[in-house]
Coordinates of C-alpha atoms in Angstrom, one line a residue:
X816 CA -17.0 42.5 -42.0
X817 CA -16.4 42.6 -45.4
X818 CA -12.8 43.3 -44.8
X819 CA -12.3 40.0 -42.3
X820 CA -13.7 38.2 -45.0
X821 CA -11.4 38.3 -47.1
X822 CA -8.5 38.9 -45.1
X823 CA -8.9 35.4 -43.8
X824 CA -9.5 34.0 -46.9
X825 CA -6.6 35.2 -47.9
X826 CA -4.3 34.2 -44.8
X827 CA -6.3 30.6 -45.6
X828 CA -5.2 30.9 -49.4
X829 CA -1.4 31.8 -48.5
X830 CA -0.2 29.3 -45.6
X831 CA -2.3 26.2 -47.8
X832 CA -0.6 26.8 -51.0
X833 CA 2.5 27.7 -48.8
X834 CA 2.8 23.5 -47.4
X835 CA -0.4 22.3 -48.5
X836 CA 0.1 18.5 -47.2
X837 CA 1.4 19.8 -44.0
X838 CA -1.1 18.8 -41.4
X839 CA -0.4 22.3 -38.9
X840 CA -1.3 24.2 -42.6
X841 CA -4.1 22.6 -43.0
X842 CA -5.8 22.8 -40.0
X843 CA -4.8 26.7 -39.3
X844 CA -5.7 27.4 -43.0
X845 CA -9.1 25.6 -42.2
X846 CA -9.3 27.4 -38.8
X847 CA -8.9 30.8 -41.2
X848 CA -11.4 30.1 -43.6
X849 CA -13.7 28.9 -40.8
X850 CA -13.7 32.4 -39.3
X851 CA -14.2 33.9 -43.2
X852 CA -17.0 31.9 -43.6
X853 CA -18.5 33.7 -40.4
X854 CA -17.3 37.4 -41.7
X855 CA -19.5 35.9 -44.9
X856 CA -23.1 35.2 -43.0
X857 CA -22.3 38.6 -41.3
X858 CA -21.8 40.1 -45.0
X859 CA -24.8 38.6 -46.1
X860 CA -27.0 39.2 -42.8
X861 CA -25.9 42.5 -42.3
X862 CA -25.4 43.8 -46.5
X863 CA -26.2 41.2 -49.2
X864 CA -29.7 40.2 -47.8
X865 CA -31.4 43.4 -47.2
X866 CA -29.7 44.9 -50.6
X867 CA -31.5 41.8 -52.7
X868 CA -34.9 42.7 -50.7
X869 CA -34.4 46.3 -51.9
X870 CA -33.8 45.5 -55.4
X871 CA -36.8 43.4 -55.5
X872 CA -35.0 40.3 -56.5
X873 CA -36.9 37.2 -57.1
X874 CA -37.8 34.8 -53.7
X875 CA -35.7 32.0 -55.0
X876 CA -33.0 34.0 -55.6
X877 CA -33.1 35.7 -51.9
X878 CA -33.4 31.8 -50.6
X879 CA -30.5 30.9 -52.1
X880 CA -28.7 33.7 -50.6
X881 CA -30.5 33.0 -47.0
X882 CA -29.4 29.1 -47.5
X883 CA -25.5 30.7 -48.3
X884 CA -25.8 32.3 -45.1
X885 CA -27.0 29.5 -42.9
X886 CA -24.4 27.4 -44.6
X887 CA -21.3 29.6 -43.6
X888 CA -22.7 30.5 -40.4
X889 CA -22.7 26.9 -39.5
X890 CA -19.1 26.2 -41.1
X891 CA -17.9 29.4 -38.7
X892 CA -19.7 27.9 -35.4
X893 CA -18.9 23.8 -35.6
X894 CA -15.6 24.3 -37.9
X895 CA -13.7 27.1 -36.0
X896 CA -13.3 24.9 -32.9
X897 CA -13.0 21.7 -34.9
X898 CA -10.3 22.7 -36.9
X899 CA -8.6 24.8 -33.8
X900 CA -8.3 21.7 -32.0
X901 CA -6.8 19.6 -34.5
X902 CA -4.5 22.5 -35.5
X903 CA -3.2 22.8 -31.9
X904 CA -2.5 18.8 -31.5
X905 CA 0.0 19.3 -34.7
X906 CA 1.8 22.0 -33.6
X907 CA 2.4 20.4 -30.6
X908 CA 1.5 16.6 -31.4
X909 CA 0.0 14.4 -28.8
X910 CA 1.3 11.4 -27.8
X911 CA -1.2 8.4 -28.8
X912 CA -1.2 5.0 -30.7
X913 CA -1.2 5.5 -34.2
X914 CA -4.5 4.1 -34.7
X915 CA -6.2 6.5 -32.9
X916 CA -4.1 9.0 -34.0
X917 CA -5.4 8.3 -37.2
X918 CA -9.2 8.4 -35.6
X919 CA -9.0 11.7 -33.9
X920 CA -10.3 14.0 -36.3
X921 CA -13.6 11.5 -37.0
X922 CA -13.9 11.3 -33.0
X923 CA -13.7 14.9 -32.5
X924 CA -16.4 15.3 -35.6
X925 CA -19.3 13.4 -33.1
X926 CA -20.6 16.2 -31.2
X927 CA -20.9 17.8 -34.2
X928 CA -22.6 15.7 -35.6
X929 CA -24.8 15.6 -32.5
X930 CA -25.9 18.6 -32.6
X931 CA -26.7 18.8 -36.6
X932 CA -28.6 15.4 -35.6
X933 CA -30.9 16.1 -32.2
X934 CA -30.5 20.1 -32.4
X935 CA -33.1 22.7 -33.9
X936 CA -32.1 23.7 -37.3
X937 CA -30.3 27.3 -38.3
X938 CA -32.2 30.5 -38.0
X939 CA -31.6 34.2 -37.8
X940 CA -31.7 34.7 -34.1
X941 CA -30.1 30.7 -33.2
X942 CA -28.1 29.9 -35.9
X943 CA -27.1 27.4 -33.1
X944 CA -28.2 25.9 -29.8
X945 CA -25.5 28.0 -27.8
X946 CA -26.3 25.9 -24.3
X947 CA -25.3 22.6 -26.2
X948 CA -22.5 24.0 -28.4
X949 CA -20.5 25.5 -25.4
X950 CA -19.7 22.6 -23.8
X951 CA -17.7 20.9 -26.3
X952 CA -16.3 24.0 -28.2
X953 CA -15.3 25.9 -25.2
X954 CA -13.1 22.7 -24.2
X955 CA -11.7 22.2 -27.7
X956 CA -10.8 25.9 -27.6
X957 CA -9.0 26.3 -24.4
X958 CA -7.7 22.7 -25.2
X959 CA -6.0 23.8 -28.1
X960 CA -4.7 27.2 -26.5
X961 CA -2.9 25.2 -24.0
X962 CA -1.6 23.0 -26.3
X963 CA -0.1 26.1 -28.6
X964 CA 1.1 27.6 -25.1
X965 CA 3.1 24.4 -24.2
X966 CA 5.2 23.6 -27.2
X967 CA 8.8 23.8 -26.6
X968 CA 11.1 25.2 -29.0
X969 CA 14.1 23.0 -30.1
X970 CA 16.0 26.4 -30.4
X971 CA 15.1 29.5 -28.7
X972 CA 15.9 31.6 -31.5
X973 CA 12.8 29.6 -33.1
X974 CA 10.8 31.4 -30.5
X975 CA 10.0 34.2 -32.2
X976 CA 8.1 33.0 -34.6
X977 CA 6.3 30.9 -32.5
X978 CA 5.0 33.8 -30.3
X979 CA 4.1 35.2 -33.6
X980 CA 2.0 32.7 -33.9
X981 CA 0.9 32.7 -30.8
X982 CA -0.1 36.6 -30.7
X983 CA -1.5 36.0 -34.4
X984 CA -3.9 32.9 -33.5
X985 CA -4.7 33.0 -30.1
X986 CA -6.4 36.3 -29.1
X987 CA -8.5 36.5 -32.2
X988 CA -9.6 32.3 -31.2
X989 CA -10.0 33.3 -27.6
X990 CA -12.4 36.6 -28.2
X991 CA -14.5 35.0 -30.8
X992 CA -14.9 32.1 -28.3
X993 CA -16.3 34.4 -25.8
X994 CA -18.1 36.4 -28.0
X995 CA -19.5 33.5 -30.1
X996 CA -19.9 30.4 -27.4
X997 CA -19.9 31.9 -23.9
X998 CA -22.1 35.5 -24.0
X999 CA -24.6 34.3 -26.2
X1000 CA -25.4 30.7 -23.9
X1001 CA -26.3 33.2 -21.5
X1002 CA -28.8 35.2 -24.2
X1003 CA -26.2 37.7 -25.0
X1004 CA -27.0 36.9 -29.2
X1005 CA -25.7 38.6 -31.8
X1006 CA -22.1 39.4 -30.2
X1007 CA -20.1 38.1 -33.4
X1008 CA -20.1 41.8 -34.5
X1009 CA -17.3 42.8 -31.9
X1010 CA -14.7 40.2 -33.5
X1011 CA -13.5 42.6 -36.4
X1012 CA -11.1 44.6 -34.1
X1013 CA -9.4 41.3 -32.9
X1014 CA -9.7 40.0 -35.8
X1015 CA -8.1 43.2 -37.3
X1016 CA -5.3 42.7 -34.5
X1017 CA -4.5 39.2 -35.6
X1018 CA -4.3 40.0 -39.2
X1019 CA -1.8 42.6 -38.8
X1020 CA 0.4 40.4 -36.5
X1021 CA 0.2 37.8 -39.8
X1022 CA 1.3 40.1 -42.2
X1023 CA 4.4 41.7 -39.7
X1024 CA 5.4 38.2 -39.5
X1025 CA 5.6 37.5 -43.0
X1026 CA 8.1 40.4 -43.5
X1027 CA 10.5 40.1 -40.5
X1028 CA 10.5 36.3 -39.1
X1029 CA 7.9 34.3 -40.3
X1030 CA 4.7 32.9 -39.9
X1031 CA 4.1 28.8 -39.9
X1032 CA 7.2 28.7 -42.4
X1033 CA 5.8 31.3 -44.3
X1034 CA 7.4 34.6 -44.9
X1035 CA 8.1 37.2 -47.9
X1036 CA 11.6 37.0 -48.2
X1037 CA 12.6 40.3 -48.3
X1038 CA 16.5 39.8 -47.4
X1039 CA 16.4 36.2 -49.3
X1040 CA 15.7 38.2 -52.4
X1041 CA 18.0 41.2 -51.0
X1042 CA 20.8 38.7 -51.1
X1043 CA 19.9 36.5 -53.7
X1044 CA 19.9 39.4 -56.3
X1045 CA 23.0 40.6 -54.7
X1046 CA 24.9 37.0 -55.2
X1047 CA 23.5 37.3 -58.6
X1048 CA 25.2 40.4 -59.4
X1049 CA 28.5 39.4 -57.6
X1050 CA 28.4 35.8 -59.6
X1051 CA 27.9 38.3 -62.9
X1052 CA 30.5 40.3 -62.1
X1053 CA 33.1 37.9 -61.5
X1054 CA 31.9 35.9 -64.2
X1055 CA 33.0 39.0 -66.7
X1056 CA 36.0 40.0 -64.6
X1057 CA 37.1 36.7 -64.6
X1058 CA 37.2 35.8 -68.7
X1059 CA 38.7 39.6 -69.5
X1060 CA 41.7 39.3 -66.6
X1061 CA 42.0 35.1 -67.9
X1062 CA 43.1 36.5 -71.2
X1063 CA 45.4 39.4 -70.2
X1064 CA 46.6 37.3 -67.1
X1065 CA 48.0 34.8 -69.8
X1066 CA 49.8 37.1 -72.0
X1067 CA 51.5 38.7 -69.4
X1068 CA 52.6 34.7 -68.3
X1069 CA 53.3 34.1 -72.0
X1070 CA 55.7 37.1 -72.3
X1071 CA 57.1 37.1 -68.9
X1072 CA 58.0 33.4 -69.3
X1073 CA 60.0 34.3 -72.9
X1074 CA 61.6 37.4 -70.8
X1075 CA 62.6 34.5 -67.7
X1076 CA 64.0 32.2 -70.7
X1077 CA 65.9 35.8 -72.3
X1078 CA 67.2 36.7 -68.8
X1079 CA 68.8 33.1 -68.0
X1080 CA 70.2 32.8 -71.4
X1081 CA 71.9 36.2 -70.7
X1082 CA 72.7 35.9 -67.0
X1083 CA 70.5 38.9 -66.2
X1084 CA 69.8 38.1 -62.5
X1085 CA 67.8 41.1 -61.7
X1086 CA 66.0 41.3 -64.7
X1087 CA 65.3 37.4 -63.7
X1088 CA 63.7 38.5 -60.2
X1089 CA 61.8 41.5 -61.9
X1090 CA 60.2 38.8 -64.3
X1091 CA 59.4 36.6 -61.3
X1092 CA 57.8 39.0 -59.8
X1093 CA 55.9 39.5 -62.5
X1094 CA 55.1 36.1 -63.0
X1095 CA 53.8 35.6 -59.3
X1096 CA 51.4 38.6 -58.6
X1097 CA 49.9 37.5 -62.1
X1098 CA 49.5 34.1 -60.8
X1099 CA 47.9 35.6 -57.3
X1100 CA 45.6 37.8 -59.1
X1101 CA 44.2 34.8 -61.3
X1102 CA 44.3 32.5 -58.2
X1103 CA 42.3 35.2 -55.9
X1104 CA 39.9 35.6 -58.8
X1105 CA 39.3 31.8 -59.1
X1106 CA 39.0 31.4 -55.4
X1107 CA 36.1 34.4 -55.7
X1108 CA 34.4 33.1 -58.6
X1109 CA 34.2 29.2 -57.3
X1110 CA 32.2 30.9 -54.2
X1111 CA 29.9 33.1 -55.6
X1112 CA 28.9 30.8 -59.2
X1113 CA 25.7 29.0 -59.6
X1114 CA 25.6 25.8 -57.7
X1115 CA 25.0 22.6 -59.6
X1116 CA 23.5 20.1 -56.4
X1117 CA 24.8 16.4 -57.2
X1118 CA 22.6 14.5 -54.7
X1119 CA 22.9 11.7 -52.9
X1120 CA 22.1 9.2 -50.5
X1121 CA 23.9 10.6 -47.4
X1122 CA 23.6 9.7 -43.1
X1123 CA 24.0 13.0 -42.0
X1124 CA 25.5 12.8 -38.7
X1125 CA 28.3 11.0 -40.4
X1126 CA 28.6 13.9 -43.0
X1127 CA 29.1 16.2 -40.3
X1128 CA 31.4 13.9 -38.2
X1129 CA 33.4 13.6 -41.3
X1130 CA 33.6 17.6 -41.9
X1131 CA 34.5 18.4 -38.4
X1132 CA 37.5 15.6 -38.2
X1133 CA 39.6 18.0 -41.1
X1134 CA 39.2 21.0 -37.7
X1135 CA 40.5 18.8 -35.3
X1136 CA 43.8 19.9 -35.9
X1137 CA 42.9 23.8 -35.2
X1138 CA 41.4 22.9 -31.9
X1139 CA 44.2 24.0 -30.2
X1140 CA 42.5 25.2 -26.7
X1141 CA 38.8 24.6 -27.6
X1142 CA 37.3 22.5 -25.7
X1143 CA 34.9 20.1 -28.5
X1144 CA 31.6 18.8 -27.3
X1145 CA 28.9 17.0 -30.0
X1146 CA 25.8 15.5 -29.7
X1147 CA 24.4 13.8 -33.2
X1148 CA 21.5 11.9 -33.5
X1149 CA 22.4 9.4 -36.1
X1150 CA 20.3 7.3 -38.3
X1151 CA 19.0 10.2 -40.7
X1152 CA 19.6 9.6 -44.4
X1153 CA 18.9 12.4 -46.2
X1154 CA 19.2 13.4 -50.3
X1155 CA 22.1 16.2 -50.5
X1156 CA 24.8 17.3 -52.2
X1157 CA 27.4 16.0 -49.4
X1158 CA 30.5 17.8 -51.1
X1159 CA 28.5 21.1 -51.1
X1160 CA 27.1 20.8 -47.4
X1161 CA 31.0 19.4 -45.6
X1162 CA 31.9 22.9 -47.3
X1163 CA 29.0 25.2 -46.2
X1164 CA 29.6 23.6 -42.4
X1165 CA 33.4 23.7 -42.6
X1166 CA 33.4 27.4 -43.7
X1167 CA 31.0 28.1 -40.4
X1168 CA 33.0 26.0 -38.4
X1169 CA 36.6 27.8 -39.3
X1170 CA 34.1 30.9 -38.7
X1171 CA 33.5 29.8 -34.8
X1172 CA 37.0 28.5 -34.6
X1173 CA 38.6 32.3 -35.8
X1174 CA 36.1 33.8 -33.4
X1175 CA 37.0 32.0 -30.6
X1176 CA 41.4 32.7 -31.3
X1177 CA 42.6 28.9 -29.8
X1178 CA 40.4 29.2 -26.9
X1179 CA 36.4 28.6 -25.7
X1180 CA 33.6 26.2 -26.4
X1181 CA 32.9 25.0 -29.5
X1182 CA 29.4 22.8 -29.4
X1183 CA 27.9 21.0 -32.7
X1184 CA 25.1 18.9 -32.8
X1185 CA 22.6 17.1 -35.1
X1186 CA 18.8 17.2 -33.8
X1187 CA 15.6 16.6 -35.4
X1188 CA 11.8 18.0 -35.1
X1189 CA 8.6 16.8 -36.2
X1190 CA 9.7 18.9 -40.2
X1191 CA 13.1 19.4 -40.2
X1192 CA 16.5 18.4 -39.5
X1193 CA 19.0 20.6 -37.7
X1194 CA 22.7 21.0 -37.7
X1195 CA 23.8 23.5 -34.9
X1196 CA 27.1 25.5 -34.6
X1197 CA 27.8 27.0 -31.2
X1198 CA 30.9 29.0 -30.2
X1199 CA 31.8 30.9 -27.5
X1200 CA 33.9 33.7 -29.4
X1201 CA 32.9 37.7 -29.0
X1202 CA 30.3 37.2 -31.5
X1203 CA 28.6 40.2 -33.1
X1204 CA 26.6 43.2 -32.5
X1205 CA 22.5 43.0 -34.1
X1206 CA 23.8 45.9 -36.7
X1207 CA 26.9 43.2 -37.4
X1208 CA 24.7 40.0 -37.3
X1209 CA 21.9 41.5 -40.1
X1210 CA 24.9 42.1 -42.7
X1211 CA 26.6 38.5 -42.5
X1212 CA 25.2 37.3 -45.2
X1213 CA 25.7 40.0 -47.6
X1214 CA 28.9 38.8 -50.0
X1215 CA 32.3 40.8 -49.4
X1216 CA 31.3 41.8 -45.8
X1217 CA 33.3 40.5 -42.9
X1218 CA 34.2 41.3 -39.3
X1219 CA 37.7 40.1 -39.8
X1220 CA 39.2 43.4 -41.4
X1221 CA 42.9 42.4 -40.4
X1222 CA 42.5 39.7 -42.7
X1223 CA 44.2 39.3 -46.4
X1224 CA 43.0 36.3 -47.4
X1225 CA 38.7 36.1 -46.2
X1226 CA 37.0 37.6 -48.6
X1227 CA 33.5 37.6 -46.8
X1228 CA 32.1 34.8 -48.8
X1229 CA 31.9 31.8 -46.7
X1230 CA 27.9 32.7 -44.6
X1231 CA 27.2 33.8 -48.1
X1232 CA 27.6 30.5 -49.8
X1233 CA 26.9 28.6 -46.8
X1234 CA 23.7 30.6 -47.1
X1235 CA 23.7 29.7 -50.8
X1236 CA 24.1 26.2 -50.2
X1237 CA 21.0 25.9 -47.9
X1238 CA 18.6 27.8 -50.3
X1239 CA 19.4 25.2 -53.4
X1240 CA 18.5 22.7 -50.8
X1241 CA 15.5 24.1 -49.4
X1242 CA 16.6 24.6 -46.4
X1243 CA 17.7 27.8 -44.2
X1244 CA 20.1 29.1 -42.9
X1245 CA 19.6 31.3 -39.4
X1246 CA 22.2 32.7 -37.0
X1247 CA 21.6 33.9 -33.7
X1248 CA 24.8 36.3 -31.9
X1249 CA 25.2 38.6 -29.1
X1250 CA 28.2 40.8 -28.8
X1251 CA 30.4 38.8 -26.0
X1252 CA 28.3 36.3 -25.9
X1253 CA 29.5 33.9 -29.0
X1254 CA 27.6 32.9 -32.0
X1255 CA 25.0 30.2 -33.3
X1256 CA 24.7 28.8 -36.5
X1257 CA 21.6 26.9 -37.6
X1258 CA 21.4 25.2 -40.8
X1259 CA 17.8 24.0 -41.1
X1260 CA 17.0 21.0 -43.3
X1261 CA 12.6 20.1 -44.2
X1262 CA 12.4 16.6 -44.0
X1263 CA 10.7 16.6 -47.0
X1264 CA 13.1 18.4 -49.2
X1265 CA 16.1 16.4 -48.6
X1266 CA 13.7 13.1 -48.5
X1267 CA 15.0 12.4 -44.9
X1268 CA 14.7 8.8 -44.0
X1269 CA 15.2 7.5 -40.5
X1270 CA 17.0 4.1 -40.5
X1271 CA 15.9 1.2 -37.6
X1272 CA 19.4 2.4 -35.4
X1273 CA 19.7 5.5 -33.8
X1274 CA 22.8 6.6 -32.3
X1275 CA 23.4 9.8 -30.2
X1276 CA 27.1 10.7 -29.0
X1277 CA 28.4 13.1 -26.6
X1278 CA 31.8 13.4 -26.5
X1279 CA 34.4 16.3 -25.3
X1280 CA 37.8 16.7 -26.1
X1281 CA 40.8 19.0 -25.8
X1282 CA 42.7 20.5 -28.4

């Protein structure tokens, strides 16, 4: 027990520091800490007590410890279904007038409050009246299961990390209510004991989420960092290549310009195309250098007041041209003005929509469109080109890498500073591909981070044209 403890303190600790005015945090940080609390009585019950007893220490002492123990036991038994509950109705939030929206965590609070008030008082064999208690926690539980169940996924490659939130929260919710609520209302007491394997189960679903696709927004970014030190490196690189080739690149312009001025003087016509030749590949090596460096260098964000769907109306007009036989189809809920950098965002999205328009060689579907969610704001970049296999797909990101090997001129840089772009705006960026199948592009704004304001109008569009 000692071991649930403070895993689920811990899980509490990391997703409330992770969004800590996020109501979903809250409540599933709460619903945590409620079940530590009950890995604590169990500690103290089962270790902590009898250990004191043994050591002879003094009665008010051991009181204090056995007051400790009633305390969290009741925190576990009123405050896991409580805070379940009110977790599950903001994941997936419940349509209801604001003002009792704003009531519903005092309303659901009265049968607790019921039974502190006309129930017999915590002891070691009924820390609870289990006959009372199960017919308002059972409901809140398999309330808020159904609830989790039912949310639908704006994007279904967001449906992984639901699931893992599914597989992480509901079993261990669903066993303790059984084993806490149902079996003991029917004098099966003392069955809390059986929750550590579940609970086990849950915790290491938590912790594989964190490293692969996250857990309530949380997640140790293991390929952020990968690529983060990696565009680090590269902007380092450049940075040095850049100021030693500057200096050599301009004597040889400084000295192949006297040599062009020699050979006209003297009428020296291949010495004169020698020289230009010169002239021009140092000019192409100091313009392909610039073009690197400008995409891999530290990103100063100039923010601004910006409508979004606009912004991305805007971007996609300069592609119009390259249509050719694409068919175009957009959907973009307007109204959203959002704090960004709009220079450095029309870039990111142009460079994945020349991405989706390459992939797709003047002929497909190209779909963009502008959607929102309770948190965030997402622009989405559909083509139908032969998108890329998983091995392809995990390496995007990485600077210099790029499917399009016939190419002279793409350097592999444009997901990377997309990907760049999103990061100094808090966002994400996620892409979702299957070899034949085309290629989605997600760039995933918080609401919060880019101060996203929704203005009285709304406008959606859905338009389709031929290139």
């Amino acid at each position: 027990m000692l071991f649930v403890l403070i895993a689920l303190w811990a899980i509490a600790a990391i997703i409330w520091f992770s969004d800590r005015r996020a109501a979903i945090n809250r409540w599933l940080g709460a619903v945590a800490f409620c079940g530590g609390a009950g890995a604590l009585a169990a500690v103290l019950d089962l270790q902590w007590l009898p250990a004191a007893a043994a050591a002879g220490l003094n009665e008010v002492a051991q009181q204090l410890l056995y007051r400790l123990q009633g305390a969290a036991s009741l925190l576990s038994y009123y405050g896991l279904p409580y805070s379940f509950v009110l977790f599950a109705m903001a994941y997936r939030p419940v349509r209801l007038p604001l003002r009792l929206q704003q009531f519903m965590p005092y309303l659901l609070l009265l049968p607790i409050a019921g039974c502190l008030l006309f129930t017999p008082y915590y002891t070691e064999m009924y820390p609870i009246s289990f006959k009372v208690v199960v017919w308002w926690a059972v409901p809140y539980i398999l309330y808020g299961t159904v609830q989790v169940l039912l949310r639908r996924q704006l994007h279904v490659s967001f449906t992984r990390t639901h699931w893992i939130v599914c597989s992480a929260v509901l079993p261990p919710v669903m066993f303790s209510m059984i084993m806490n609520y149902v079996l003991p209302s029917f004098g099966m007491l003392r069955m809390w004991r059986y929750n550590t394997w579940m609970v086990g189960l849950g915790v290491a679903v938590f912790v594989v989420g964190l490293f692969t696709y996250g857990f309530m927004g949380v997640r140790v970014m293991v390929d952020r960092r990968r690529f983060d030190s990696t565009l680090r490196a590269v902007t380092s690189g450049t940075a040095i290549l850049n100021h030693a080739i500057k200096n050599d690149a301009g004597k040889m312009r400084l000295f192949s310009e006297k040599m062009k001025t020699y050979a006209i003087e003297t009428d020296q016509q291949e010495l004169l195309e020698d020289v230009e030749t010169v002239l021009q590949a140092s000019r192409h090596m100091q313009e392909m250098l610039q073009r690197v460096h400008r995409r891999t260098e530290d990103l100063v964000v100039q923010v601004e007041a910006v409508d979004l769907a606009k912004l991305v109306d805007d971007t996609l007009k300069g592609y119009l041209p390259m249509l050719a036989g694409v068919k175009l189809r957009t959907n973009l809920s307007g109204g959203w003005i959002c704090q960004i950098d709009p220079a450095q965002i029309s870039e990111a999205l142009g460079n994945i929509i020349a991405n989706a328009l390459e992939a797709m060689k003047g002929k497909g579907e190209l779909f963009i469109q502008l959607t929102e969610s309770k948190r965030e704001l997402i622009i989405e970049v559909t083509d139908t080109g032969q998108g890329m296999s998983k091995k392809e797909a995990t390496k995007v990101l990485e600077p210099f890498y790029t499917t399009k090997s016939a190419s002279h001129t793409n350097f592999g840089l444009g997901l990377p500073y997309a990907y760049h772009v999103m990061r100094k705006h808090k966002g994400m960026l996620q892409l979702r591909s299957k070899a034949g199948l085309g290629t989605s592009v997600f760039m995933v704004f918080p609401k919060r981070s880019v101060l996203a304001e929704k203005m009285n109008w709304t406008s959606a569009e859905e338009s389709d044209a031929l290139g």
